[in-house]
Coordinates of N, CA and C and ligand atoms in Angstrom, one line a residue:
M1 N 84.0 22.7 -112.9 CA 82.6 22.4 -112.4 C 81.9 23.6 -112.1
I2 N 81.2 24.1 -113.2 CA 80.5 25.4 -113.1 C 79.3 25.4 -112.1
F3 N 78.8 24.2 -111.8 CA 77.6 24.2 -110.9 C 78.1 23.9 -109.4
N4 N 79.4 23.7 -109.3 CA 79.8 23.4 -108.0 C 79.9 24.6 -107.0
F5 N 79.0 24.6 -106.0 CA 79.0 25.6 -105.0 C 79.2 25.0 -103.7
V6 N 80.5 24.7 -103.4 CA 80.8 24.1 -102.1 C 80.2 24.9 -101.0
P7 N 79.3 24.3 -100.2 CA 78.5 25.0 -99.2 C 79.4 25.4 -98.1
E8 N 79.1 26.6 -97.5 CA 79.9 27.1 -96.4 C 79.6 26.4 -95.1
S9 N 78.4 25.9 -95.0 CA 78.1 25.1 -93.8 C 77.4 23.8 -94.3
F10 N 77.3 22.9 -93.3 CA 76.6 21.6 -93.6 C 75.1 21.7 -93.8
W11 N 74.6 22.9 -93.5 CA 73.1 23.0 -93.5 C 72.5 22.9 -94.9
I12 N 73.3 23.3 -95.9 CA 72.8 23.2 -97.3 C 72.7 21.8 -97.8
P13 N 73.8 21.0 -97.7 CA 73.6 19.6 -98.0 C 72.7 18.8 -97.2
L14 N 72.6 19.2 -95.9 CA 71.7 18.5 -95.0 C 70.2 18.8 -95.4
A15 N 69.9 20.0 -95.7 CA 68.6 20.4 -96.2 C 68.3 19.7 -97.5
F16 N 69.3 19.5 -98.4 CA 69.1 18.9 -99.7 C 68.8 17.4 -99.5
V17 N 69.5 16.7 -98.5 CA 69.2 15.3 -98.2 C 67.7 15.2 -97.6
L18 N 67.4 16.1 -96.8 CA 66.0 16.0 -96.1 C 64.9 16.2 -97.2
I19 N 65.1 17.2 -98.1 CA 64.1 17.5 -99.1 C 64.0 16.3 -100.1
T20 N 65.2 15.9 -100.6 CA 65.1 14.8 -101.6 C 64.7 13.5 -100.9
G21 N 65.1 13.3 -99.6 CA 64.6 12.1 -98.9 C 63.1 12.2 -98.7
H22 N 62.5 13.3 -98.5 CA 61.1 13.4 -98.4 C 60.4 13.0 -99.7
F23 N 61.1 13.4 -100.8 CA 60.6 13.0 -102.2 C 60.7 11.4 -102.3
T24 N 61.7 10.8 -101.7 CA 61.8 9.4 -101.8 C 60.6 8.7 -100.9
S25 N 60.3 9.4 -99.8 CA 59.2 8.9 -99.0 C 57.9 9.0 -99.8
I26 N 57.7 10.2 -100.5 CA 56.5 10.4 -101.3 C 56.4 9.4 -102.4
S27 N 57.5 9.3 -103.1 CA 57.5 8.4 -104.3 C 57.3 6.9 -104.0
S28 N 57.9 6.4 -102.9 CA 57.7 5.1 -102.5 C 56.3 4.8 -102.0
S29 N 55.8 5.7 -101.2 CA 54.5 5.6 -100.6 C 53.4 5.8 -101.6
L30 N 53.5 6.8 -102.4 CA 52.4 7.1 -103.3 C 52.4 6.2 -104.5
Y31 N 53.6 6.2 -105.2 CA 53.7 5.4 -106.4 C 53.8 3.9 -106.2
L32 N 54.9 3.5 -105.5 CA 55.1 2.1 -105.4 C 54.1 1.4 -104.5
H33 N 53.7 2.0 -103.4 CA 52.9 1.3 -102.4 C 51.4 1.5 -102.7
R34 N 50.9 2.8 -102.6 CA 49.4 3.0 -102.8 C 48.9 2.8 -104.2
S35 N 49.7 3.2 -105.2 CA 49.3 3.0 -106.6 C 49.6 1.7 -107.2
I36 N 50.8 1.4 -107.3 CA 51.1 0.1 -108.1 C 50.8 -1.1 -107.3
T37 N 51.1 -1.2 -106.0 CA 50.9 -2.4 -105.2 C 49.4 -2.6 -105.0
H38 N 48.8 -1.6 -104.4 CA 47.4 -1.7 -103.9 C 46.4 -1.1 -104.8
K39 N 46.8 -0.5 -105.9 CA 45.9 0.1 -106.9 C 44.8 1.1 -106.4
G40 N 45.1 1.7 -105.3 CA 44.1 2.6 -104.6 C 44.1 4.0 -105.3
V41 N 45.0 4.3 -106.1 CA 45.1 5.6 -106.7 C 46.0 5.5 -108.0
V42 N 45.6 6.2 -109.0 CA 46.4 6.3 -110.2 C 46.9 7.7 -110.4
F43 N 48.1 7.9 -111.0 CA 48.6 9.3 -111.2 C 48.7 9.5 -112.7
A44 N 48.6 10.8 -113.0 CA 48.8 11.2 -114.4 C 50.3 10.9 -114.8
A45 N 50.5 10.6 -116.1 CA 51.8 10.1 -116.6 C 53.0 11.0 -116.1
P46 N 52.9 12.4 -116.2 CA 54.0 13.2 -115.7 C 54.3 13.0 -114.3
I47 N 53.3 12.8 -113.4 CA 53.6 12.6 -112.0 C 54.2 11.3 -111.7
S48 N 53.7 10.3 -112.4 CA 54.3 8.9 -112.3 C 55.8 9.0 -112.7
F49 N 56.0 9.7 -113.8 CA 57.3 9.7 -114.4 C 58.3 10.3 -113.4
L50 N 57.9 11.4 -112.8 CA 58.8 12.0 -111.8 C 59.1 11.1 -110.7
M51 N 58.1 10.4 -110.1 CA 58.4 9.5 -109.0 C 59.1 8.2 -109.4
R52 N 58.8 7.7 -110.6 CA 59.5 6.5 -111.0 C 61.0 6.8 -111.3
T53 N 61.2 8.0 -111.9 CA 62.6 8.3 -112.3 C 63.4 8.6 -111.0
W54 N 62.7 9.3 -110.0 CA 63.5 9.5 -108.8 C 63.8 8.2 -108.1
L55 N 62.9 7.3 -108.0 CA 63.2 6.0 -107.4 C 64.3 5.3 -108.1
W56 N 64.4 5.4 -109.4 CA 65.5 4.8 -110.2 C 66.8 5.4 -109.8
L57 N 66.8 6.7 -109.6 CA 68.0 7.5 -109.3 C 68.5 7.2 -107.9
A58 N 67.5 7.2 -106.9 CA 67.8 7.1 -105.5 C 67.8 5.8 -104.9
T59 N 67.2 4.8 -105.6 CA 67.2 3.5 -105.0 C 67.7 2.3 -105.9
G60 N 67.6 2.5 -107.2 CA 68.0 1.4 -108.1 C 67.2 0.1 -107.9
M61 N 66.0 0.2 -107.3 CA 65.1 -0.9 -107.1 C 64.3 -1.3 -108.3
S62 N 63.9 -2.6 -108.4 CA 63.0 -3.0 -109.3 C 61.5 -2.8 -108.8
T63 N 60.7 -2.1 -109.5 CA 59.3 -1.9 -109.0 C 58.6 -3.3 -108.8
K64 N 58.8 -4.2 -109.8 CA 58.2 -5.5 -109.7 C 58.6 -6.3 -108.4
E65 N 59.9 -6.2 -108.1 CA 60.4 -7.0 -107.0 C 59.8 -6.4 -105.6
W66 N 59.8 -5.0 -105.6 CA 59.3 -4.4 -104.4 C 57.8 -4.7 -104.1
V67 N 57.1 -4.6 -105.2 CA 55.6 -4.9 -105.2 C 55.4 -6.3 -104.8
A68 N 56.1 -7.2 -105.4 CA 55.9 -8.6 -105.1 C 56.2 -8.9 -103.6
C69 N 57.3 -8.4 -103.1 CA 57.7 -8.6 -101.7 C 56.6 -8.1 -100.8
H70 N 56.1 -6.9 -101.1 CA 55.2 -6.2 -100.2 C 53.8 -7.0 -100.3
R71 N 53.4 -7.4 -101.5 CA 52.1 -8.2 -101.5 C 52.2 -9.5 -100.8
K72 N 53.4 -10.1 -100.8 CA 53.6 -11.4 -100.1 C 53.5 -11.1 -98.6
H73 N 54.0 -9.9 -98.2 CA 53.9 -9.5 -96.8 C 52.4 -9.4 -96.3
H74 N 51.6 -8.8 -97.2 CA 50.2 -8.7 -96.9 C 49.5 -10.1 -96.9
A75 N 50.0 -10.9 -97.8 CA 49.3 -12.3 -97.9 C 49.6 -13.1 -96.7
F76 N 50.8 -12.9 -96.1 CA 51.2 -13.7 -94.9 C 51.7 -12.9 -93.8
P77 N 51.0 -11.8 -93.3 CA 51.5 -10.9 -92.3 C 51.9 -11.6 -91.0
D78 N 53.2 -11.5 -90.7 CA 53.7 -12.1 -89.5 C 53.6 -13.6 -89.3
E79 N 53.3 -14.2 -90.5 CA 53.3 -15.7 -90.5 C 54.7 -16.1 -91.0
P80 N 55.1 -17.4 -90.9 CA 56.4 -17.9 -91.3 C 56.8 -17.5 -92.8
E81 N 55.8 -17.3 -93.7 CA 56.1 -16.9 -95.1 C 56.3 -15.5 -95.3
D82 N 56.0 -14.6 -94.2 CA 56.3 -13.2 -94.4 C 57.8 -12.9 -94.6
P83 N 58.1 -12.1 -95.7 CA 59.5 -12.0 -96.0 C 60.3 -11.2 -94.8
H84 N 59.6 -10.3 -94.1 CA 60.4 -9.5 -93.2 C 59.6 -9.2 -91.9
S85 N 59.0 -10.3 -91.3 CA 58.2 -10.1 -90.1 C 59.2 -10.1 -88.9
P86 N 59.1 -9.0 -88.0 CA 59.9 -9.1 -86.8 C 59.5 -10.1 -85.8
V87 N 58.2 -10.6 -86.0 CA 57.7 -11.7 -85.1 C 58.5 -13.0 -85.5
Q88 N 58.7 -13.2 -86.7 CA 59.3 -14.4 -87.2 C 60.9 -14.3 -87.2
K89 N 61.4 -13.1 -87.6 CA 62.9 -13.0 -87.8 C 63.6 -12.3 -86.7
G90 N 62.8 -11.7 -85.8 CA 63.4 -10.9 -84.7 C 63.4 -9.4 -85.0
F91 N 63.0 -8.6 -83.9 CA 62.9 -7.2 -84.1 C 64.2 -6.6 -84.6
W92 N 65.3 -6.9 -83.9 CA 66.6 -6.2 -84.3 C 67.1 -6.6 -85.7
S93 N 66.8 -7.8 -86.0 CA 67.2 -8.4 -87.3 C 66.5 -7.6 -88.4
V94 N 65.2 -7.3 -88.3 CA 64.4 -6.6 -89.3 C 64.7 -5.0 -89.2
L95 N 64.9 -4.5 -88.0 CA 65.3 -3.1 -87.9 C 66.5 -2.7 -88.5
F96 N 67.6 -3.6 -88.3 CA 68.9 -3.2 -88.8 C 69.3 -4.0 -90.1
G97 N 68.6 -5.1 -90.3 CA 69.1 -6.0 -91.4 C 67.9 -6.3 -92.4
G98 N 66.9 -5.4 -92.4 CA 65.8 -5.6 -93.2 C 66.1 -5.7 -94.7
V99 N 67.1 -4.9 -95.1 CA 67.5 -5.0 -96.6 C 68.0 -6.4 -97.0
F100 N 68.6 -7.1 -96.0 CA 69.0 -8.5 -96.4 C 67.9 -9.5 -96.5
H101 N 66.9 -9.2 -95.6 CA 65.6 -10.0 -95.7 C 65.0 -9.8 -97.0
Y102 N 65.0 -8.5 -97.4 CA 64.3 -8.1 -98.7 C 65.0 -8.7 -99.9
R103 N 66.3 -8.7 -99.9 CA 67.1 -9.2 -101.0 C 66.9 -10.7 -101.1
K104 N 66.9 -11.4 -100.0 CA 66.7 -12.8 -100.0 C 65.3 -13.2 -100.5
A105 N 64.3 -12.4 -100.2 CA 62.9 -12.6 -100.7 C 62.9 -12.4 -102.2
V106 N 63.4 -11.3 -102.7 CA 63.2 -11.1 -104.2 C 64.2 -11.9 -105.0
A107 N 65.1 -12.6 -104.4 CA 65.9 -13.5 -105.2 C 65.1 -14.7 -105.6
D108 N 63.9 -14.9 -105.0 CA 63.0 -16.0 -105.4 C 62.2 -15.5 -106.6
K109 N 62.7 -15.8 -107.8 CA 62.0 -15.2 -109.1 C 60.6 -15.8 -109.3
E110 N 60.4 -17.0 -108.7 CA 59.0 -17.6 -108.8 C 58.0 -16.7 -108.0
M111 N 58.5 -16.3 -106.8 CA 57.7 -15.4 -105.9 C 57.4 -14.1 -106.6
V112 N 58.5 -13.5 -107.2 CA 58.4 -12.2 -107.9 C 57.3 -12.3 -109.0
E113 N 57.4 -13.4 -109.8 CA 56.4 -13.5 -110.9 C 55.0 -13.7 -110.3
K114 N 54.9 -14.5 -109.2 CA 53.5 -14.8 -108.7 C 52.9 -13.5 -108.1
F115 N 53.6 -12.7 -107.3 CA 53.0 -11.6 -106.6 C 53.3 -10.3 -107.3
G116 N 54.1 -10.3 -108.4 CA 54.4 -9.0 -109.1 C 53.5 -8.7 -110.3
K117 N 52.4 -9.4 -110.4 CA 51.6 -9.1 -111.6 C 51.0 -7.7 -111.7
G118 N 50.8 -7.2 -112.9 CA 50.2 -5.9 -113.1 C 51.1 -4.7 -112.9
C119 N 52.5 -5.0 -112.8 CA 53.4 -3.8 -112.6 C 53.7 -3.2 -114.0
P120 N 54.2 -2.0 -114.0 CA 54.5 -1.3 -115.3 C 55.4 -2.2 -116.2
D121 N 55.0 -2.3 -117.5 CA 55.8 -3.2 -118.4 C 55.9 -2.3 -119.7
D122 N 56.1 -1.0 -119.6 CA 56.2 -0.1 -120.8 C 57.7 0.1 -121.2
W123 N 57.8 0.9 -122.2 CA 59.2 1.1 -122.8 C 60.2 1.6 -121.7
L124 N 59.7 2.6 -121.0 CA 60.6 3.2 -119.9 C 61.1 2.1 -118.9
E125 N 60.2 1.3 -118.5 CA 60.5 0.3 -117.4 C 61.6 -0.7 -118.0
N126 N 61.3 -1.1 -119.2 CA 62.2 -2.2 -119.8 C 63.4 -1.6 -120.4
N127 N 63.4 -0.4 -121.0 CA 64.6 0.1 -121.7 C 65.4 1.1 -121.0
V128 N 64.9 1.6 -119.8 CA 65.6 2.5 -119.0 C 65.8 2.0 -117.6
Y129 N 64.7 1.9 -116.8 CA 64.8 1.7 -115.4 C 65.4 0.3 -115.1
M130 N 65.0 -0.7 -115.9 CA 65.5 -2.1 -115.7 C 66.8 -2.4 -116.5
K131 N 66.8 -1.9 -117.7 CA 68.0 -2.2 -118.6 C 69.2 -1.5 -118.0
Y132 N 69.1 -0.3 -117.4 CA 70.2 0.4 -116.8 C 70.0 0.6 -115.4
R133 N 69.5 -0.5 -114.7 CA 69.1 -0.4 -113.4 C 70.1 0.2 -112.5
S134 N 71.3 -0.2 -112.5 CA 72.3 0.3 -111.5 C 72.9 1.7 -111.9
W135 N 72.5 2.2 -113.2 CA 73.1 3.5 -113.6 C 72.5 4.6 -112.8
G136 N 71.2 4.5 -112.3 CA 70.5 5.5 -111.7 C 71.3 6.1 -110.5
I137 N 71.8 5.3 -109.6 CA 72.5 5.8 -108.4 C 73.8 6.4 -108.7
Y138 N 74.5 5.9 -109.9 CA 75.7 6.5 -110.2 C 75.5 7.9 -110.9
I139 N 74.4 8.0 -111.6 CA 74.0 9.3 -112.2 C 73.8 10.3 -111.0
L140 N 73.0 9.8 -110.0 CA 72.7 10.6 -108.9 C 74.0 11.1 -108.2
M141 N 75.0 10.2 -108.1 CA 76.3 10.5 -107.5 C 77.0 11.7 -108.3
G142 N 76.9 11.5 -109.6 CA 77.5 12.5 -110.5 C 76.8 13.9 -110.3
I143 N 75.5 13.9 -110.2 CA 74.7 15.2 -110.0 C 75.1 15.8 -108.6
N144 N 75.3 15.0 -107.6 CA 75.7 15.5 -106.3 C 77.1 16.0 -106.3
I145 N 78.0 15.4 -107.0 CA 79.4 15.9 -107.0 C 79.4 17.2 -107.8
L146 N 78.6 17.4 -108.9 CA 78.5 18.6 -109.6 C 77.9 19.8 -108.7
L147 N 76.9 19.4 -107.9 CA 76.3 20.4 -107.0 C 77.1 20.7 -105.8
F148 N 77.7 19.7 -105.2 CA 78.3 19.9 -103.8 C 79.8 19.6 -103.8
G149 N 80.4 19.2 -104.9 CA 81.8 18.9 -104.8 C 82.1 17.5 -104.3
F150 N 83.4 17.1 -104.3 CA 83.9 15.8 -104.0 C 83.8 15.4 -102.5
I151 N 83.6 16.4 -101.6 CA 83.5 16.0 -100.2 C 82.0 15.8 -99.8
W152 N 81.2 16.9 -100.0 CA 79.8 16.8 -99.6 C 79.0 16.0 -100.6
G153 N 79.4 16.0 -101.9 CA 78.6 15.3 -102.9 C 78.4 13.8 -102.5
P154 N 79.4 13.0 -102.3 CA 79.3 11.6 -101.8 C 78.5 11.5 -100.5
A155 N 78.6 12.5 -99.6 CA 77.9 12.4 -98.3 C 76.4 12.6 -98.5
V156 N 76.1 13.5 -99.4 CA 74.7 13.7 -99.7 C 74.1 12.5 -100.4
W157 N 74.9 11.9 -101.3 CA 74.4 10.7 -102.0 C 74.2 9.5 -101.1
L158 N 75.1 9.4 -100.0 CA 74.9 8.3 -99.1 C 73.6 8.5 -98.3
G159 N 73.3 9.8 -97.9 CA 72.1 10.0 -97.2 C 70.8 9.7 -98.1
Q160 N 71.0 10.0 -99.3 CA 69.8 9.8 -100.2 C 69.6 8.3 -100.5
V161 N 70.7 7.5 -100.7 CA 70.4 6.1 -101.0 C 70.1 5.3 -99.7
L162 N 70.5 5.8 -98.6 CA 70.1 5.1 -97.4 C 68.7 5.4 -96.9
W163 N 68.1 6.5 -97.5 CA 66.7 6.9 -97.0 C 65.7 5.8 -97.3
M164 N 65.7 5.1 -98.4 CA 64.7 4.1 -98.8 C 64.9 2.9 -97.8
I165 N 66.2 2.6 -97.5 CA 66.4 1.4 -96.6 C 65.9 1.8 -95.2
F166 N 66.1 3.0 -94.8 CA 65.6 3.5 -93.5 C 64.1 3.4 -93.5
I167 N 63.4 3.7 -94.5 CA 61.9 3.6 -94.5 C 61.5 2.2 -94.3
G168 N 62.1 1.3 -95.1 CA 61.8 -0.1 -95.1 C 62.1 -0.7 -93.7
H169 N 63.2 -0.4 -93.1 CA 63.5 -0.9 -91.8 C 62.6 -0.4 -90.7
V170 N 62.2 0.9 -90.8 CA 61.3 1.5 -89.7 C 60.0 0.9 -89.9
V171 N 59.4 0.9 -91.1 CA 58.0 0.4 -91.3 C 57.9 -1.1 -90.9
N172 N 58.8 -1.9 -91.5 CA 58.8 -3.3 -91.3 C 59.2 -3.8 -89.9
G173 N 60.1 -3.1 -89.3 CA 60.6 -3.4 -88.0 C 59.7 -2.8 -86.9
I174 N 59.7 -1.5 -86.8 CA 58.9 -0.8 -85.7 C 57.4 -0.9 -86.0
G175 N 57.0 -0.8 -87.3 CA 55.6 -0.9 -87.6 C 54.9 -2.2 -87.5
H176 N 55.6 -3.2 -87.0 CA 55.0 -4.5 -86.6 C 55.5 -4.9 -85.1
S177 N 55.9 -3.8 -84.4 CA 56.4 -4.1 -83.0 C 55.9 -3.1 -82.0
L178 N 56.2 -1.8 -82.3 CA 55.9 -0.8 -81.3 C 55.0 0.3 -81.8
G179 N 54.1 0.8 -80.9 CA 53.2 1.8 -81.3 C 51.8 1.5 -80.8
Y180 N 50.8 2.0 -81.4 CA 49.4 1.7 -81.0 C 48.6 1.1 -82.1
R181 N 47.4 0.6 -81.8 CA 46.6 -0.1 -82.8 C 45.2 0.5 -82.7
N182 N 44.6 0.8 -83.9 CA 43.2 1.2 -84.0 C 42.3 0.0 -84.3
T183 N 42.9 -1.0 -84.9 CA 42.2 -2.2 -85.4 C 42.9 -3.4 -85.0
E184 N 42.1 -4.3 -84.4 CA 42.7 -5.7 -84.0 C 42.7 -6.6 -85.2
V185 N 43.7 -6.4 -86.1 CA 43.8 -7.3 -87.2 C 44.6 -8.5 -86.8
D186 N 44.7 -9.5 -87.8 CA 45.3 -10.8 -87.5 C 46.9 -10.7 -87.7
D187 N 47.5 -9.6 -87.3 CA 48.9 -9.6 -87.4 C 49.4 -8.6 -86.3
H188 N 50.7 -8.2 -86.3 CA 51.2 -7.4 -85.2 C 51.4 -6.0 -85.7
S189 N 50.8 -5.6 -86.7 CA 51.0 -4.2 -87.2 C 50.6 -3.1 -86.3
T190 N 51.3 -2.0 -86.3 CA 51.1 -0.9 -85.4 C 51.2 0.4 -86.2
N191 N 50.4 1.4 -85.6 CA 50.7 2.8 -86.0 C 51.8 3.3 -85.1
I192 N 53.0 3.7 -85.8 CA 54.2 4.1 -85.0 C 53.9 5.4 -84.3
I193 N 53.5 6.4 -85.0 CA 53.1 7.7 -84.4 C 51.9 8.2 -85.1
P194 N 51.0 9.0 -84.5 CA 49.8 9.5 -85.3 C 50.0 10.5 -86.4
V195 N 51.2 11.1 -86.4 CA 51.5 12.1 -87.4 C 52.5 11.6 -88.4
G196 N 52.0 11.3 -89.6 CA 52.8 10.7 -90.6 C 53.4 11.7 -91.6
I197 N 54.6 12.2 -91.4 CA 55.1 13.3 -92.2 C 56.5 12.7 -92.8
L198 N 57.3 12.3 -91.9 CA 58.7 11.9 -92.3 C 58.7 10.8 -93.3
I199 N 57.8 9.8 -93.2 CA 57.8 8.7 -94.2 C 56.4 8.8 -94.9
A200 N 55.9 10.0 -95.0 CA 54.7 10.3 -95.8 C 53.4 9.5 -95.5
G201 N 53.3 9.2 -94.2 CA 52.0 8.5 -93.8 C 52.2 7.0 -93.6
E202 N 53.3 6.5 -94.0 CA 53.5 5.0 -93.8 C 53.7 4.7 -92.3
E203 N 53.8 5.7 -91.5 CA 53.8 5.6 -90.0 C 52.6 4.9 -89.5
L204 N 51.4 5.1 -90.2 CA 50.1 4.6 -89.8 C 49.9 3.2 -90.4
H205 N 50.8 2.3 -90.0 CA 50.9 0.9 -90.6 C 49.7 0.0 -90.2
N206 N 49.2 0.2 -89.0 CA 48.1 -0.7 -88.5 C 46.9 -0.3 -89.3
N207 N 46.6 1.0 -89.5 CA 45.5 1.5 -90.3 C 45.6 0.9 -91.7
H208 N 46.8 0.8 -92.2 CA 47.0 0.3 -93.6 C 46.7 -1.2 -93.7
H209 N 47.1 -2.0 -92.7 CA 46.9 -3.4 -92.7 C 45.3 -3.7 -92.5
A210 N 44.7 -2.8 -91.8 CA 43.3 -3.0 -91.6 C 42.5 -2.8 -92.9
N211 N 43.0 -2.0 -93.8 CA 42.3 -1.7 -95.0 C 43.3 -1.4 -96.1
P212 N 44.0 -2.5 -96.6 CA 45.2 -2.2 -97.6 C 44.8 -1.5 -98.8
A213 N 43.6 -1.7 -99.3 CA 43.2 -1.1 -100.6 C 43.0 0.4 -100.5
S214 N 42.8 0.9 -99.3 CA 42.5 2.4 -99.2 C 43.8 3.2 -99.3
P215 N 43.8 4.2 -100.2 CA 45.0 5.1 -100.3 C 45.1 6.1 -99.2
K216 N 44.1 6.1 -98.3 CA 44.1 7.1 -97.1 C 44.5 6.3 -95.9
F217 N 45.6 6.6 -95.3 CA 46.1 5.9 -94.1 C 45.6 6.4 -92.8
S218 N 45.2 7.7 -92.7 CA 44.7 8.2 -91.4 C 43.3 7.8 -91.1
R219 N 42.9 7.5 -89.9 CA 41.5 7.1 -89.5 C 40.9 8.0 -88.5
K220 N 41.7 8.4 -87.5 CA 41.2 9.2 -86.4 C 41.4 10.7 -86.6
W221 N 40.7 11.5 -85.9 CA 40.8 13.0 -86.2 C 42.2 13.5 -85.8
Y222 N 42.9 12.8 -84.9 CA 44.2 13.3 -84.5 C 45.3 12.7 -85.4
E223 N 44.9 11.9 -86.3 CA 46.0 11.3 -87.2 C 46.2 12.1 -88.5
F224 N 47.4 12.2 -88.9 CA 47.7 12.9 -90.1 C 48.6 12.1 -91.1
D225 N 48.1 12.0 -92.4 CA 48.7 11.3 -93.4 C 49.2 12.3 -94.5
M226 N 50.5 12.6 -94.5 CA 51.0 13.5 -95.5 C 50.8 13.0 -96.8
G227 N 50.9 11.8 -97.1 CA 50.7 11.2 -98.4 C 49.3 11.5 -99.0
W228 N 48.4 11.4 -98.1 CA 47.0 11.6 -98.5 C 46.8 13.1 -98.8
V229 N 47.4 14.0 -98.2 CA 47.4 15.4 -98.6 C 47.9 15.6 -99.9
Y230 N 49.0 15.0 -100.3 CA 49.5 15.1 -101.7 C 48.5 14.5 -102.7
I231 N 48.0 13.3 -102.4 CA 47.0 12.7 -103.3 C 45.8 13.6 -103.5
K232 N 45.3 14.2 -102.4 CA 44.1 15.1 -102.5 C 44.4 16.3 -103.4
T233 N 45.6 16.8 -103.1 CA 46.0 18.1 -103.9 C 46.2 17.7 -105.4
L234 N 46.8 16.6 -105.7 CA 47.0 16.2 -107.1 C 45.6 15.9 -107.7
S235 N 44.7 15.3 -106.9 CA 43.4 15.0 -107.5 C 42.6 16.3 -107.8
M236 N 42.8 17.3 -107.0 CA 42.0 18.5 -107.2 C 42.5 19.2 -108.5
V237 N 43.7 19.0 -108.9 CA 44.2 19.6 -110.2 C 44.2 18.6 -111.3
G238 N 43.5 17.4 -111.1 CA 43.3 16.4 -112.2 C 44.6 15.6 -112.5
L239 N 45.6 15.5 -111.5 CA 46.7 14.8 -111.8 C 46.8 13.4 -111.0
A240 N 45.7 13.2 -110.3 CA 45.5 11.8 -109.6 C 44.1 11.5 -109.6
K241 N 43.8 10.2 -109.6 CA 42.5 9.7 -109.4 C 42.4 8.6 -108.4
V242 N 41.6 8.8 -107.3 CA 41.5 7.9 -106.2 C 40.5 6.7 -106.7
R243 N 41.0 5.5 -106.6 CA 40.2 4.3 -107.1 C 39.4 3.7 -106.0
Y244 N 39.3 4.3 -104.9 CA 38.8 3.6 -103.7 C 37.9 4.6 -102.9
S245 N 36.7 4.2 -102.4 CA 35.9 5.2 -101.7 C 36.5 5.3 -100.2
T246 N 37.1 6.4 -99.9 CA 37.7 6.5 -98.6 C 36.7 6.9 -97.5
T247 N 35.4 6.9 -97.9 CA 34.3 7.2 -96.9 C 33.7 5.9 -96.3
K248 N 34.2 4.8 -96.8 CA 33.7 3.4 -96.3 C 34.0 3.3 -94.8
Ligands
ZN1 ZN1 53.1 -4.6 -92.6
ZN2 ZN1 50.7 -2.3 -98.2

């Protein structure tokens, strides 16, 4: 194993989990959520490719299923039809068991077809990400073992694959229960904290429910949306195009 540099301390694999985890936050927030689900921004093909491929490696999720589940959540926020409302299912159930509510929701193929319209349907989606859907996380395991060996490799992998589940549980559980609100919308959505870095701005969930089409989640001067910083940076160099007037 020529690439195997067994780290002398746990700081190297931990840093690797945090950095790649942040890329999972970026990819899910920017690509899956703000771009494909709500169409507020489009990315140049190489940027989309990086985010899509990373999500395949680190989550093994179907884009169409995630998009459909999330659109249904916006269609019925905190109502009985909401796939993962803590108001309906219970706070602890969504915080610790959100992945099971998600899997139950996307098992409904009729729902996925109804709410999953307009998702990528290109060669890559059909012949790589979906055809070899479960391969991604195994390839990622192989990469981690090559990089970190048989002890740290699987530990890093576990941190990486749990990251997306962590995001979902925090946003869907806490983001509809605890925090503050800028807008009194017809649901229980909250801004968890004003500084959105760890999960790339998804912390500002009440702002998002108040205006789902906007790719900018911060509203107040003291709020910070890391995802919006990336979008603005990519826009400046011609790699992203905002489809929504954020000055409204
Ligand atoms: Zn929500
Ligand atoms: Zn949304």
